[in-house]
Amino acid sequence: MNISVPSILLGLGGKCLLNWGLVFLQRNHICKSLLGVFSVSLAVVDTALTLSVTALHIHTDGYVFLLGLQLTRYHVCLLVQIFGQVYSSMQWPVVVLAGVDHFCTVAQRLQPITGRARWLVCIFLWYLTALYVFLLSDFYPVLEDVSHNQIHHCWVSHTSQIRQVSMLLLLALSCAMLHAGCSTRLSKDPPPQQITDPSRTYSRRSVVRQTLHIFLNTWALFLFFLVVLFLLPVGIPAYLGLNTAWLCFLNSLLIAVILCVVCPASQLAEGLAAVPPDSFCEWRFKFSSAAEDRT
Protein backbone atom coordinates (compact mmCIF):
# COMPACT_ATOMS: atom_id res chain seq x y z
CA MET A 1 0.00 0.00 0.00
CA ASN A 2 1.17 3.52 -0.85
CA ILE A 3 0.87 5.87 2.14
CA SER A 4 1.89 9.51 2.39
CA VAL A 5 4.70 10.37 4.78
CA PRO A 6 2.54 12.78 6.88
CA SER A 7 0.01 9.95 7.34
CA ILE A 8 2.81 7.64 8.46
CA LEU A 9 4.01 10.23 10.97
CA LEU A 10 0.46 10.74 12.25
CA GLY A 11 -0.04 6.99 12.62
CA LEU A 12 3.25 6.50 14.44
CA GLY A 13 2.57 9.45 16.74
CA GLY A 14 -0.86 8.14 17.64
CA LYS A 15 0.58 4.68 18.20
CA CYS A 16 3.21 6.06 20.59
CA LEU A 17 0.58 7.92 22.62
CA LEU A 18 -1.56 4.77 22.80
CA ASN A 19 1.44 2.64 23.78
CA TRP A 20 2.57 4.89 26.61
CA GLY A 21 -0.99 5.50 27.80
CA LEU A 22 -1.62 1.78 28.21
CA VAL A 23 1.80 1.25 29.78
CA PHE A 24 1.00 3.97 32.34
CA LEU A 25 -2.42 2.40 32.98
CA GLN A 26 -0.77 -0.94 33.80
CA ARG A 27 2.25 0.52 35.58
CA ASN A 28 1.60 -1.31 38.87
CA HIS A 29 2.05 -4.79 37.46
CA ILE A 30 3.17 -4.49 33.83
CA CYS A 31 6.63 -5.91 34.54
CA LYS A 32 5.19 -9.03 36.21
CA SER A 33 4.64 -10.82 32.90
CA LEU A 34 6.68 -11.32 29.75
CA LEU A 35 4.01 -9.69 27.62
CA GLY A 36 4.02 -6.62 29.87
CA VAL A 37 7.80 -6.24 29.65
CA PHE A 38 7.59 -6.61 25.89
CA SER A 39 4.94 -3.86 25.81
CA VAL A 40 7.36 -1.48 27.50
CA SER A 41 10.15 -2.37 25.08
CA LEU A 42 7.76 -1.88 22.14
CA ALA A 43 6.80 1.57 23.41
CA VAL A 44 10.49 2.53 23.62
CA VAL A 45 11.27 1.21 20.11
CA ASP A 46 8.21 2.93 18.63
CA THR A 47 9.20 6.24 20.22
CA ALA A 48 12.73 6.00 18.81
CA LEU A 49 11.36 5.17 15.35
CA THR A 50 8.86 8.05 15.43
CA LEU A 51 11.47 10.61 16.52
CA SER A 52 13.94 9.42 13.87
CA VAL A 53 11.40 9.49 11.03
CA THR A 54 10.10 12.90 12.10
CA ALA A 55 13.60 14.38 12.24
CA LEU A 56 14.41 13.07 8.76
CA HIS A 57 11.16 14.36 7.29
CA ILE A 58 11.17 17.90 8.68
CA HIS A 59 14.88 18.65 8.36
CA THR A 60 15.25 21.58 5.98
CA ASP A 61 18.51 20.39 4.41
CA GLY A 62 16.97 17.09 3.35
CA TYR A 63 19.52 15.05 5.30
CA VAL A 64 20.93 14.63 8.81
CA PHE A 65 24.02 12.98 10.24
CA LEU A 66 23.48 10.23 12.79
CA LEU A 67 26.35 8.16 14.21
CA GLY A 68 28.52 9.24 11.29
CA LEU A 69 25.92 8.25 8.68
CA GLN A 70 24.25 10.66 6.28
CA LEU A 71 20.53 9.93 6.35
CA THR A 72 18.13 11.41 3.80
CA ARG A 73 14.38 11.22 3.25
CA TYR A 74 14.94 7.91 1.46
CA HIS A 75 15.57 6.49 4.92
CA VAL A 76 12.08 7.48 6.09
CA CYS A 77 10.55 4.83 3.86
CA LEU A 78 13.43 2.43 4.50
CA LEU A 79 13.08 2.62 8.28
CA VAL A 80 9.30 2.25 8.17
CA GLN A 81 9.56 -0.81 5.91
CA ILE A 82 12.29 -2.45 8.01
CA PHE A 83 10.47 -1.96 11.31
CA GLY A 84 7.19 -3.07 9.76
CA GLN A 85 8.85 -6.31 8.69
CA VAL A 86 10.36 -6.76 12.16
CA TYR A 87 6.98 -6.20 13.84
CA SER A 88 5.28 -8.71 11.53
CA SER A 89 7.99 -11.32 12.17
CA MET A 90 7.64 -10.92 15.96
CA GLN A 91 3.93 -11.73 16.18
CA TRP A 92 4.21 -15.51 16.49
CA PRO A 93 7.31 -15.61 18.73
CA VAL A 94 5.62 -13.18 21.14
CA VAL A 95 2.48 -15.35 21.23
CA VAL A 96 4.46 -18.54 21.91
CA LEU A 97 6.69 -17.01 24.62
CA ALA A 98 3.80 -15.24 26.34
CA GLY A 99 1.75 -18.44 26.24
CA VAL A 100 4.56 -20.41 27.89
CA ASP A 101 4.97 -17.70 30.54
CA HIS A 102 1.23 -17.71 31.33
CA PHE A 103 1.09 -21.52 31.35
CA CYS A 104 3.89 -21.67 33.92
CA THR A 105 1.97 -19.20 36.10
CA VAL A 106 -1.43 -20.94 35.88
CA ALA A 107 -0.31 -24.58 35.91
CA GLN A 108 2.35 -23.97 38.59
CA ARG A 109 4.37 -26.85 37.19
CA LEU A 110 7.41 -24.84 36.19
CA GLN A 111 9.13 -21.89 37.80
CA PRO A 112 7.81 -18.65 36.24
CA ILE A 113 10.32 -16.42 34.47
CA THR A 114 11.89 -13.84 36.77
CA GLY A 115 11.80 -10.10 36.13
CA ARG A 116 15.40 -9.76 34.97
CA ALA A 117 15.07 -12.86 32.77
CA ARG A 118 12.00 -11.33 31.08
CA TRP A 119 14.00 -8.28 30.05
CA LEU A 120 16.81 -10.47 28.73
CA VAL A 121 14.31 -12.59 26.77
CA CYS A 122 12.77 -9.45 25.20
CA ILE A 123 16.17 -8.01 24.22
CA PHE A 124 17.21 -11.37 22.78
CA LEU A 125 13.92 -11.59 20.87
CA TRP A 126 14.43 -8.17 19.26
CA TYR A 127 17.99 -9.12 18.34
CA LEU A 128 17.06 -12.48 16.80
CA THR A 129 14.15 -11.01 14.86
CA ALA A 130 16.35 -8.27 13.40
CA LEU A 131 18.90 -10.90 12.35
CA TYR A 132 16.15 -12.96 10.75
CA VAL A 133 14.80 -9.98 8.77
CA PHE A 134 18.22 -8.96 7.46
CA LEU A 135 19.81 -12.37 6.90
CA LEU A 136 17.15 -15.05 6.39
CA SER A 137 13.91 -13.46 5.22
CA ASP A 138 13.02 -12.53 1.65
CA PHE A 139 12.50 -8.88 2.60
CA TYR A 140 13.44 -6.30 -0.03
CA PRO A 141 12.74 -2.59 0.50
CA VAL A 142 10.71 -0.77 -2.15
CA LEU A 143 11.78 2.82 -2.85
CA GLU A 144 10.50 5.30 -5.40
CA ASP A 145 12.87 6.20 -8.23
CA VAL A 146 12.85 9.91 -7.44
CA SER A 147 15.09 12.39 -5.68
CA HIS A 148 15.09 12.21 -1.90
CA ASN A 149 13.72 15.76 -1.85
CA GLN A 150 10.62 14.64 -3.78
CA ILE A 151 9.66 11.62 -1.69
CA HIS A 152 6.13 12.19 -0.36
CA HIS A 153 4.79 8.62 -0.25
CA CYS A 154 6.15 5.29 0.96
CA TRP A 155 5.33 1.75 -0.08
CA VAL A 156 4.56 -0.27 3.05
CA SER A 157 3.41 -3.85 3.43
CA HIS A 158 0.31 -4.89 5.33
CA THR A 159 0.30 -7.46 8.13
CA SER A 160 -1.62 -10.72 8.00
CA GLN A 161 -0.29 -12.15 11.26
CA ILE A 162 -2.98 -10.44 13.36
CA ARG A 163 -5.67 -12.36 11.48
CA GLN A 164 -3.76 -15.64 11.82
CA VAL A 165 -3.03 -15.25 15.54
CA SER A 166 -6.55 -14.18 16.49
CA MET A 167 -8.16 -16.95 14.42
CA LEU A 168 -5.93 -19.65 15.92
CA LEU A 169 -6.41 -18.54 19.53
CA LEU A 170 -10.17 -18.10 19.14
CA LEU A 171 -10.32 -21.57 17.56
CA ALA A 172 -8.36 -22.99 20.51
CA LEU A 173 -10.78 -21.28 22.92
CA SER A 174 -13.76 -22.74 21.04
CA CYS A 175 -12.22 -26.24 21.09
CA ALA A 176 -11.65 -25.97 24.85
CA MET A 177 -15.30 -24.99 25.31
CA LEU A 178 -16.52 -27.93 23.21
CA HIS A 179 -14.23 -30.34 25.06
CA ALA A 180 -15.52 -29.11 28.42
CA GLY A 181 -19.12 -29.43 27.25
CA CYS A 182 -18.60 -32.97 25.94
CA SER A 183 -16.74 -34.02 29.10
CA THR A 184 -19.57 -32.73 31.24
CA ARG A 185 -22.21 -34.64 29.28
CA LEU A 186 -20.20 -37.88 29.42
CA SER A 187 -19.74 -37.59 33.18
CA LYS A 188 -23.33 -36.73 34.19
CA ASP A 189 -23.68 -40.11 35.89
CA PRO A 190 -20.24 -40.78 37.38
CA PRO A 191 -19.38 -43.96 39.30
CA PRO A 192 -20.00 -43.79 43.06
CA GLN A 193 -16.30 -43.68 43.88
CA GLN A 194 -15.89 -40.50 41.84
CA ILE A 195 -18.70 -38.68 43.64
CA THR A 196 -16.75 -38.65 46.89
CA ASP A 197 -13.54 -37.44 45.22
CA PRO A 198 -12.94 -33.82 46.37
CA SER A 199 -11.15 -33.01 43.11
CA ARG A 200 -14.43 -33.62 41.26
CA THR A 201 -16.38 -31.17 43.42
CA TYR A 202 -15.99 -28.29 41.05
CA SER A 203 -17.22 -28.39 37.49
CA ARG A 204 -14.89 -27.96 34.56
CA ARG A 205 -17.81 -26.55 32.62
CA SER A 206 -18.23 -23.81 35.23
CA VAL A 207 -14.63 -22.67 34.77
CA VAL A 208 -14.94 -22.55 30.99
CA ARG A 209 -18.30 -20.81 31.09
CA GLN A 210 -17.14 -18.14 33.53
CA THR A 211 -13.88 -17.64 31.64
CA LEU A 212 -15.74 -17.05 28.39
CA HIS A 213 -18.22 -14.74 30.13
CA ILE A 214 -15.45 -12.60 31.66
CA PHE A 215 -13.51 -12.42 28.40
CA LEU A 216 -16.49 -11.50 26.20
CA ASN A 217 -17.81 -8.94 28.68
CA THR A 218 -14.51 -7.09 28.39
CA TRP A 219 -13.48 -7.56 24.77
CA ALA A 220 -16.74 -7.99 22.81
CA LEU A 221 -16.46 -4.55 21.22
CA PHE A 222 -12.83 -5.12 20.26
CA LEU A 223 -13.75 -8.50 18.73
CA PHE A 224 -16.48 -6.81 16.69
CA PHE A 225 -13.91 -4.24 15.51
CA LEU A 226 -11.55 -7.04 14.46
CA VAL A 227 -14.29 -8.82 12.51
CA VAL A 228 -15.23 -5.62 10.68
CA LEU A 229 -11.57 -4.90 9.97
CA PHE A 230 -11.03 -8.38 8.55
CA LEU A 231 -14.11 -8.11 6.33
CA LEU A 232 -13.17 -4.73 4.88
CA PRO A 233 -10.96 -4.76 1.76
CA VAL A 234 -8.19 -2.84 3.53
CA GLY A 235 -5.05 -4.01 5.26
CA ILE A 236 -3.34 -2.95 8.46
CA PRO A 237 0.05 -1.34 7.77
CA ALA A 238 2.80 -3.51 9.18
CA TYR A 239 4.30 -0.68 11.26
CA LEU A 240 0.96 -0.35 13.13
CA GLY A 241 0.19 -4.05 13.50
CA LEU A 242 2.17 -4.62 16.70
CA ASN A 243 0.91 -2.20 19.36
CA THR A 244 0.14 -2.26 23.07
CA ALA A 245 -3.65 -2.36 22.58
CA TRP A 246 -3.27 -5.54 20.53
CA LEU A 247 -0.91 -6.98 23.17
CA CYS A 248 -3.45 -6.26 25.93
CA PHE A 249 -6.13 -8.12 23.97
CA LEU A 250 -3.67 -10.91 23.29
CA ASN A 251 -2.85 -11.12 27.00
CA SER A 252 -6.50 -11.61 27.96
CA LEU A 253 -7.09 -14.09 25.14
CA LEU A 254 -4.05 -16.18 26.11
CA ILE A 255 -5.15 -16.22 29.75
CA ALA A 256 -8.64 -17.35 28.70
CA VAL A 257 -7.27 -20.16 26.52
CA ILE A 258 -4.88 -21.41 29.20
CA LEU A 259 -7.53 -21.29 31.94
CA CYS A 260 -9.86 -23.36 29.75
CA VAL A 261 -7.12 -25.86 28.87
CA VAL A 262 -5.53 -26.24 32.31
CA CYS A 263 -8.81 -25.64 34.18
CA PRO A 264 -7.49 -25.50 37.80
CA ALA A 265 -11.02 -25.49 39.25
CA SER A 266 -10.26 -26.58 42.81
CA GLN A 267 -7.24 -24.27 43.06
CA LEU A 268 -9.26 -21.32 41.74
CA ALA A 269 -12.06 -22.02 44.20
CA GLU A 270 -9.63 -22.14 47.13
CA GLY A 271 -7.69 -19.08 45.95
CA LEU A 272 -4.51 -21.10 45.37
CA ALA A 273 -4.23 -20.73 41.59
CA ALA A 274 -2.21 -17.79 40.30
CA VAL A 275 -3.69 -15.93 37.34
CA PRO A 276 -1.35 -13.76 35.21
CA PRO A 277 -1.83 -9.99 35.65
CA ASP A 278 -4.51 -8.45 33.45
CA SER A 279 -5.56 -4.80 33.62
CA PHE A 280 -8.77 -5.33 31.63
CA CYS A 281 -10.35 -8.66 32.63
CA GLU A 282 -11.10 -9.28 36.30
CA TRP A 283 -10.59 -13.03 36.62
CA ARG A 284 -12.81 -13.83 39.60
CA PHE A 285 -14.62 -17.15 39.72
CA LYS A 286 -17.60 -18.32 41.74
CA PHE A 287 -18.14 -22.03 42.24
CA SER A 288 -20.92 -24.28 43.44
CA SER A 289 -20.84 -28.00 44.02
CA ALA A 290 -21.03 -30.32 41.03
CA ALA A 291 -24.51 -31.38 41.95
CA GLU A 292 -25.72 -27.79 42.19
CA ASP A 293 -24.01 -26.95 38.92
CA ARG A 294 -25.86 -29.74 37.07
CA THR A 295 -29.15 -28.38 38.33
CSV table of C-alpha atoms in Angstrom, one decimal:
chain,number,residue,atom,x,y,z
A,1,MET,CA,0.0,0.0,0.0
A,2,ASN,CA,1.2,3.5,-0.8
A,3,ILE,CA,0.9,5.9,2.1
A,4,SER,CA,1.9,9.5,2.4
A,5,VAL,CA,4.7,10.4,4.8
A,6,PRO,CA,2.5,12.8,6.9
A,7,SER,CA,0.0,10.0,7.3
A,8,ILE,CA,2.8,7.6,8.5
A,9,LEU,CA,4.0,10.2,11.0
A,10,LEU,CA,0.5,10.7,12.2
A,11,GLY,CA,0.0,7.0,12.6
A,12,LEU,CA,3.3,6.5,14.4
A,13,GLY,CA,2.6,9.4,16.7
A,14,GLY,CA,-0.9,8.1,17.6
A,15,LYS,CA,0.6,4.7,18.2
A,16,CYS,CA,3.2,6.1,20.6
A,17,LEU,CA,0.6,7.9,22.6
A,18,LEU,CA,-1.6,4.8,22.8
A,19,ASN,CA,1.4,2.6,23.8
A,20,TRP,CA,2.6,4.9,26.6
A,21,GLY,CA,-1.0,5.5,27.8
A,22,LEU,CA,-1.6,1.8,28.2
A,23,VAL,CA,1.8,1.2,29.8
A,24,PHE,CA,1.0,4.0,32.3
A,25,LEU,CA,-2.4,2.4,33.0
A,26,GLN,CA,-0.8,-0.9,33.8
A,27,ARG,CA,2.3,0.5,35.6
A,28,ASN,CA,1.6,-1.3,38.9
A,29,HIS,CA,2.1,-4.8,37.5
A,30,ILE,CA,3.2,-4.5,33.8
A,31,CYS,CA,6.6,-5.9,34.5
A,32,LYS,CA,5.2,-9.0,36.2
A,33,SER,CA,4.6,-10.8,32.9
A,34,LEU,CA,6.7,-11.3,29.8
A,35,LEU,CA,4.0,-9.7,27.6
A,36,GLY,CA,4.0,-6.6,29.9
A,37,VAL,CA,7.8,-6.2,29.7
A,38,PHE,CA,7.6,-6.6,25.9
A,39,SER,CA,4.9,-3.9,25.8
A,40,VAL,CA,7.4,-1.5,27.5
A,41,SER,CA,10.1,-2.4,25.1
A,42,LEU,CA,7.8,-1.9,22.1
A,43,ALA,CA,6.8,1.6,23.4
A,44,VAL,CA,10.5,2.5,23.6
A,45,VAL,CA,11.3,1.2,20.1
A,46,ASP,CA,8.2,2.9,18.6
A,47,THR,CA,9.2,6.2,20.2
A,48,ALA,CA,12.7,6.0,18.8
A,49,LEU,CA,11.4,5.2,15.4
A,50,THR,CA,8.9,8.0,15.4
A,51,LEU,CA,11.5,10.6,16.5
A,52,SER,CA,13.9,9.4,13.9
A,53,VAL,CA,11.4,9.5,11.0
A,54,THR,CA,10.1,12.9,12.1
A,55,ALA,CA,13.6,14.4,12.2
A,56,LEU,CA,14.4,13.1,8.8
A,57,HIS,CA,11.2,14.4,7.3
A,58,ILE,CA,11.2,17.9,8.7
A,59,HIS,CA,14.9,18.7,8.4
A,60,THR,CA,15.2,21.6,6.0
A,61,ASP,CA,18.5,20.4,4.4
A,62,GLY,CA,17.0,17.1,3.4
A,63,TYR,CA,19.5,15.1,5.3
A,64,VAL,CA,20.9,14.6,8.8
A,65,PHE,CA,24.0,13.0,10.2
A,66,LEU,CA,23.5,10.2,12.8
A,67,LEU,CA,26.3,8.2,14.2
A,68,GLY,CA,28.5,9.2,11.3
A,69,LEU,CA,25.9,8.2,8.7
A,70,GLN,CA,24.3,10.7,6.3
A,71,LEU,CA,20.5,9.9,6.4
A,72,THR,CA,18.1,11.4,3.8
A,73,ARG,CA,14.4,11.2,3.2
A,74,TYR,CA,14.9,7.9,1.5
A,75,HIS,CA,15.6,6.5,4.9
A,76,VAL,CA,12.1,7.5,6.1
A,77,CYS,CA,10.6,4.8,3.9
A,78,LEU,CA,13.4,2.4,4.5
A,79,LEU,CA,13.1,2.6,8.3
A,80,VAL,CA,9.3,2.2,8.2
A,81,GLN,CA,9.6,-0.8,5.9
A,82,ILE,CA,12.3,-2.4,8.0
A,83,PHE,CA,10.5,-2.0,11.3
A,84,GLY,CA,7.2,-3.1,9.8
A,85,GLN,CA,8.9,-6.3,8.7
A,86,VAL,CA,10.4,-6.8,12.2
A,87,TYR,CA,7.0,-6.2,13.8
A,88,SER,CA,5.3,-8.7,11.5
A,89,SER,CA,8.0,-11.3,12.2
A,90,MET,CA,7.6,-10.9,16.0
A,91,GLN,CA,3.9,-11.7,16.2
A,92,TRP,CA,4.2,-15.5,16.5
A,93,PRO,CA,7.3,-15.6,18.7
A,94,VAL,CA,5.6,-13.2,21.1
A,95,VAL,CA,2.5,-15.3,21.2
A,96,VAL,CA,4.5,-18.5,21.9
A,97,LEU,CA,6.7,-17.0,24.6
A,98,ALA,CA,3.8,-15.2,26.3
A,99,GLY,CA,1.8,-18.4,26.2
A,100,VAL,CA,4.6,-20.4,27.9
A,101,ASP,CA,5.0,-17.7,30.5
A,102,HIS,CA,1.2,-17.7,31.3
A,103,PHE,CA,1.1,-21.5,31.3
A,104,CYS,CA,3.9,-21.7,33.9
A,105,THR,CA,2.0,-19.2,36.1
A,106,VAL,CA,-1.4,-20.9,35.9
A,107,ALA,CA,-0.3,-24.6,35.9
A,108,GLN,CA,2.4,-24.0,38.6
A,109,ARG,CA,4.4,-26.9,37.2
A,110,LEU,CA,7.4,-24.8,36.2
A,111,GLN,CA,9.1,-21.9,37.8
A,112,PRO,CA,7.8,-18.6,36.2
A,113,ILE,CA,10.3,-16.4,34.5
A,114,THR,CA,11.9,-13.8,36.8
A,115,GLY,CA,11.8,-10.1,36.1
A,116,ARG,CA,15.4,-9.8,35.0
A,117,ALA,CA,15.1,-12.9,32.8
A,118,ARG,CA,12.0,-11.3,31.1
A,119,TRP,CA,14.0,-8.3,30.0
A,120,LEU,CA,16.8,-10.5,28.7
A,121,VAL,CA,14.3,-12.6,26.8
A,122,CYS,CA,12.8,-9.5,25.2
A,123,ILE,CA,16.2,-8.0,24.2
A,124,PHE,CA,17.2,-11.4,22.8
A,125,LEU,CA,13.9,-11.6,20.9
A,126,TRP,CA,14.4,-8.2,19.3
A,127,TYR,CA,18.0,-9.1,18.3
A,128,LEU,CA,17.1,-12.5,16.8
A,129,THR,CA,14.1,-11.0,14.9
A,130,ALA,CA,16.3,-8.3,13.4
A,131,LEU,CA,18.9,-10.9,12.4
A,132,TYR,CA,16.1,-13.0,10.8
A,133,VAL,CA,14.8,-10.0,8.8
A,134,PHE,CA,18.2,-9.0,7.5
A,135,LEU,CA,19.8,-12.4,6.9
A,136,LEU,CA,17.2,-15.0,6.4
A,137,SER,CA,13.9,-13.5,5.2
A,138,ASP,CA,13.0,-12.5,1.7
A,139,PHE,CA,12.5,-8.9,2.6
A,140,TYR,CA,13.4,-6.3,0.0
A,141,PRO,CA,12.7,-2.6,0.5
A,142,VAL,CA,10.7,-0.8,-2.1
A,143,LEU,CA,11.8,2.8,-2.9
A,144,GLU,CA,10.5,5.3,-5.4
A,145,ASP,CA,12.9,6.2,-8.2
A,146,VAL,CA,12.9,9.9,-7.4
A,147,SER,CA,15.1,12.4,-5.7
A,148,HIS,CA,15.1,12.2,-1.9
A,149,ASN,CA,13.7,15.8,-1.9
A,150,GLN,CA,10.6,14.6,-3.8
A,151,ILE,CA,9.7,11.6,-1.7
A,152,HIS,CA,6.1,12.2,-0.4
A,153,HIS,CA,4.8,8.6,-0.2
A,154,CYS,CA,6.1,5.3,1.0
A,155,TRP,CA,5.3,1.8,-0.1
A,156,VAL,CA,4.6,-0.3,3.1
A,157,SER,CA,3.4,-3.9,3.4
A,158,HIS,CA,0.3,-4.9,5.3
A,159,THR,CA,0.3,-7.5,8.1
A,160,SER,CA,-1.6,-10.7,8.0
A,161,GLN,CA,-0.3,-12.1,11.3
A,162,ILE,CA,-3.0,-10.4,13.4
A,163,ARG,CA,-5.7,-12.4,11.5
A,164,GLN,CA,-3.8,-15.6,11.8
A,165,VAL,CA,-3.0,-15.2,15.5
A,166,SER,CA,-6.6,-14.2,16.5
A,167,MET,CA,-8.2,-16.9,14.4
A,168,LEU,CA,-5.9,-19.6,15.9
A,169,LEU,CA,-6.4,-18.5,19.5
A,170,LEU,CA,-10.2,-18.1,19.1
A,171,LEU,CA,-10.3,-21.6,17.6
A,172,ALA,CA,-8.4,-23.0,20.5
A,173,LEU,CA,-10.8,-21.3,22.9
A,174,SER,CA,-13.8,-22.7,21.0
A,175,CYS,CA,-12.2,-26.2,21.1
A,176,ALA,CA,-11.7,-26.0,24.9
A,177,MET,CA,-15.3,-25.0,25.3
A,178,LEU,CA,-16.5,-27.9,23.2
A,179,HIS,CA,-14.2,-30.3,25.1
A,180,ALA,CA,-15.5,-29.1,28.4
A,181,GLY,CA,-19.1,-29.4,27.3
A,182,CYS,CA,-18.6,-33.0,25.9
A,183,SER,CA,-16.7,-34.0,29.1
A,184,THR,CA,-19.6,-32.7,31.2
A,185,ARG,CA,-22.2,-34.6,29.3
A,186,LEU,CA,-20.2,-37.9,29.4
A,187,SER,CA,-19.7,-37.6,33.2
A,188,LYS,CA,-23.3,-36.7,34.2
A,189,ASP,CA,-23.7,-40.1,35.9
A,190,PRO,CA,-20.2,-40.8,37.4
A,191,PRO,CA,-19.4,-44.0,39.3
A,192,PRO,CA,-20.0,-43.8,43.1
A,193,GLN,CA,-16.3,-43.7,43.9
A,194,GLN,CA,-15.9,-40.5,41.8
A,195,ILE,CA,-18.7,-38.7,43.6
A,196,THR,CA,-16.7,-38.7,46.9
A,197,ASP,CA,-13.5,-37.4,45.2
A,198,PRO,CA,-12.9,-33.8,46.4
A,199,SER,CA,-11.1,-33.0,43.1
A,200,ARG,CA,-14.4,-33.6,41.3
A,201,THR,CA,-16.4,-31.2,43.4
A,202,TYR,CA,-16.0,-28.3,41.1
A,203,SER,CA,-17.2,-28.4,37.5
A,204,ARG,CA,-14.9,-28.0,34.6
A,205,ARG,CA,-17.8,-26.6,32.6
A,206,SER,CA,-18.2,-23.8,35.2
A,207,VAL,CA,-14.6,-22.7,34.8
A,208,VAL,CA,-14.9,-22.6,31.0
A,209,ARG,CA,-18.3,-20.8,31.1
A,210,GLN,CA,-17.1,-18.1,33.5
A,211,THR,CA,-13.9,-17.6,31.6
A,212,LEU,CA,-15.7,-17.1,28.4
A,213,HIS,CA,-18.2,-14.7,30.1
A,214,ILE,CA,-15.5,-12.6,31.7
A,215,PHE,CA,-13.5,-12.4,28.4
A,216,LEU,CA,-16.5,-11.5,26.2
A,217,ASN,CA,-17.8,-8.9,28.7
A,218,THR,CA,-14.5,-7.1,28.4
A,219,TRP,CA,-13.5,-7.6,24.8
A,220,ALA,CA,-16.7,-8.0,22.8
A,221,LEU,CA,-16.5,-4.5,21.2
A,222,PHE,CA,-12.8,-5.1,20.3
A,223,LEU,CA,-13.8,-8.5,18.7
A,224,PHE,CA,-16.5,-6.8,16.7
A,225,PHE,CA,-13.9,-4.2,15.5
A,226,LEU,CA,-11.5,-7.0,14.5
A,227,VAL,CA,-14.3,-8.8,12.5
A,228,VAL,CA,-15.2,-5.6,10.7
A,229,LEU,CA,-11.6,-4.9,10.0
A,230,PHE,CA,-11.0,-8.4,8.5
A,231,LEU,CA,-14.1,-8.1,6.3
A,232,LEU,CA,-13.2,-4.7,4.9
A,233,PRO,CA,-11.0,-4.8,1.8
A,234,VAL,CA,-8.2,-2.8,3.5
A,235,GLY,CA,-5.1,-4.0,5.3
A,236,ILE,CA,-3.3,-3.0,8.5
A,237,PRO,CA,0.0,-1.3,7.8
A,238,ALA,CA,2.8,-3.5,9.2
A,239,TYR,CA,4.3,-0.7,11.3
A,240,LEU,CA,1.0,-0.3,13.1
A,241,GLY,CA,0.2,-4.1,13.5
A,242,LEU,CA,2.2,-4.6,16.7
A,243,ASN,CA,0.9,-2.2,19.4
A,244,THR,CA,0.1,-2.3,23.1
A,245,ALA,CA,-3.6,-2.4,22.6
A,246,TRP,CA,-3.3,-5.5,20.5
A,247,LEU,CA,-0.9,-7.0,23.2
A,248,CYS,CA,-3.5,-6.3,25.9
A,249,PHE,CA,-6.1,-8.1,24.0
A,250,LEU,CA,-3.7,-10.9,23.3
A,251,ASN,CA,-2.8,-11.1,27.0
A,252,SER,CA,-6.5,-11.6,28.0
A,253,LEU,CA,-7.1,-14.1,25.1
A,254,LEU,CA,-4.1,-16.2,26.1
A,255,ILE,CA,-5.2,-16.2,29.8
A,256,ALA,CA,-8.6,-17.4,28.7
A,257,VAL,CA,-7.3,-20.2,26.5
A,258,ILE,CA,-4.9,-21.4,29.2
A,259,LEU,CA,-7.5,-21.3,31.9
A,260,CYS,CA,-9.9,-23.4,29.7
A,261,VAL,CA,-7.1,-25.9,28.9
A,262,VAL,CA,-5.5,-26.2,32.3
A,263,CYS,CA,-8.8,-25.6,34.2
A,264,PRO,CA,-7.5,-25.5,37.8
A,265,ALA,CA,-11.0,-25.5,39.2
A,266,SER,CA,-10.3,-26.6,42.8
A,267,GLN,CA,-7.2,-24.3,43.1
A,268,LEU,CA,-9.3,-21.3,41.7
A,269,ALA,CA,-12.1,-22.0,44.2
A,270,GLU,CA,-9.6,-22.1,47.1
A,271,GLY,CA,-7.7,-19.1,46.0
A,272,LEU,CA,-4.5,-21.1,45.4
A,273,ALA,CA,-4.2,-20.7,41.6
A,274,ALA,CA,-2.2,-17.8,40.3
A,275,VAL,CA,-3.7,-15.9,37.3
A,276,PRO,CA,-1.4,-13.8,35.2
A,277,PRO,CA,-1.8,-10.0,35.7
A,278,ASP,CA,-4.5,-8.5,33.5
A,279,SER,CA,-5.6,-4.8,33.6
A,280,PHE,CA,-8.8,-5.3,31.6
A,281,CYS,CA,-10.3,-8.7,32.6
A,282,GLU,CA,-11.1,-9.3,36.3
A,283,TRP,CA,-10.6,-13.0,36.6
A,284,ARG,CA,-12.8,-13.8,39.6
A,285,PHE,CA,-14.6,-17.1,39.7
A,286,LYS,CA,-17.6,-18.3,41.7
A,287,PHE,CA,-18.1,-22.0,42.2
A,288,SER,CA,-20.9,-24.3,43.4
A,289,SER,CA,-20.8,-28.0,44.0
A,290,ALA,CA,-21.0,-30.3,41.0
A,291,ALA,CA,-24.5,-31.4,41.9
A,292,GLU,CA,-25.7,-27.8,42.2
A,293,ASP,CA,-24.0,-27.0,38.9
A,294,ARG,CA,-25.9,-29.7,37.1
A,295,THR,CA,-29.1,-28.4,38.3
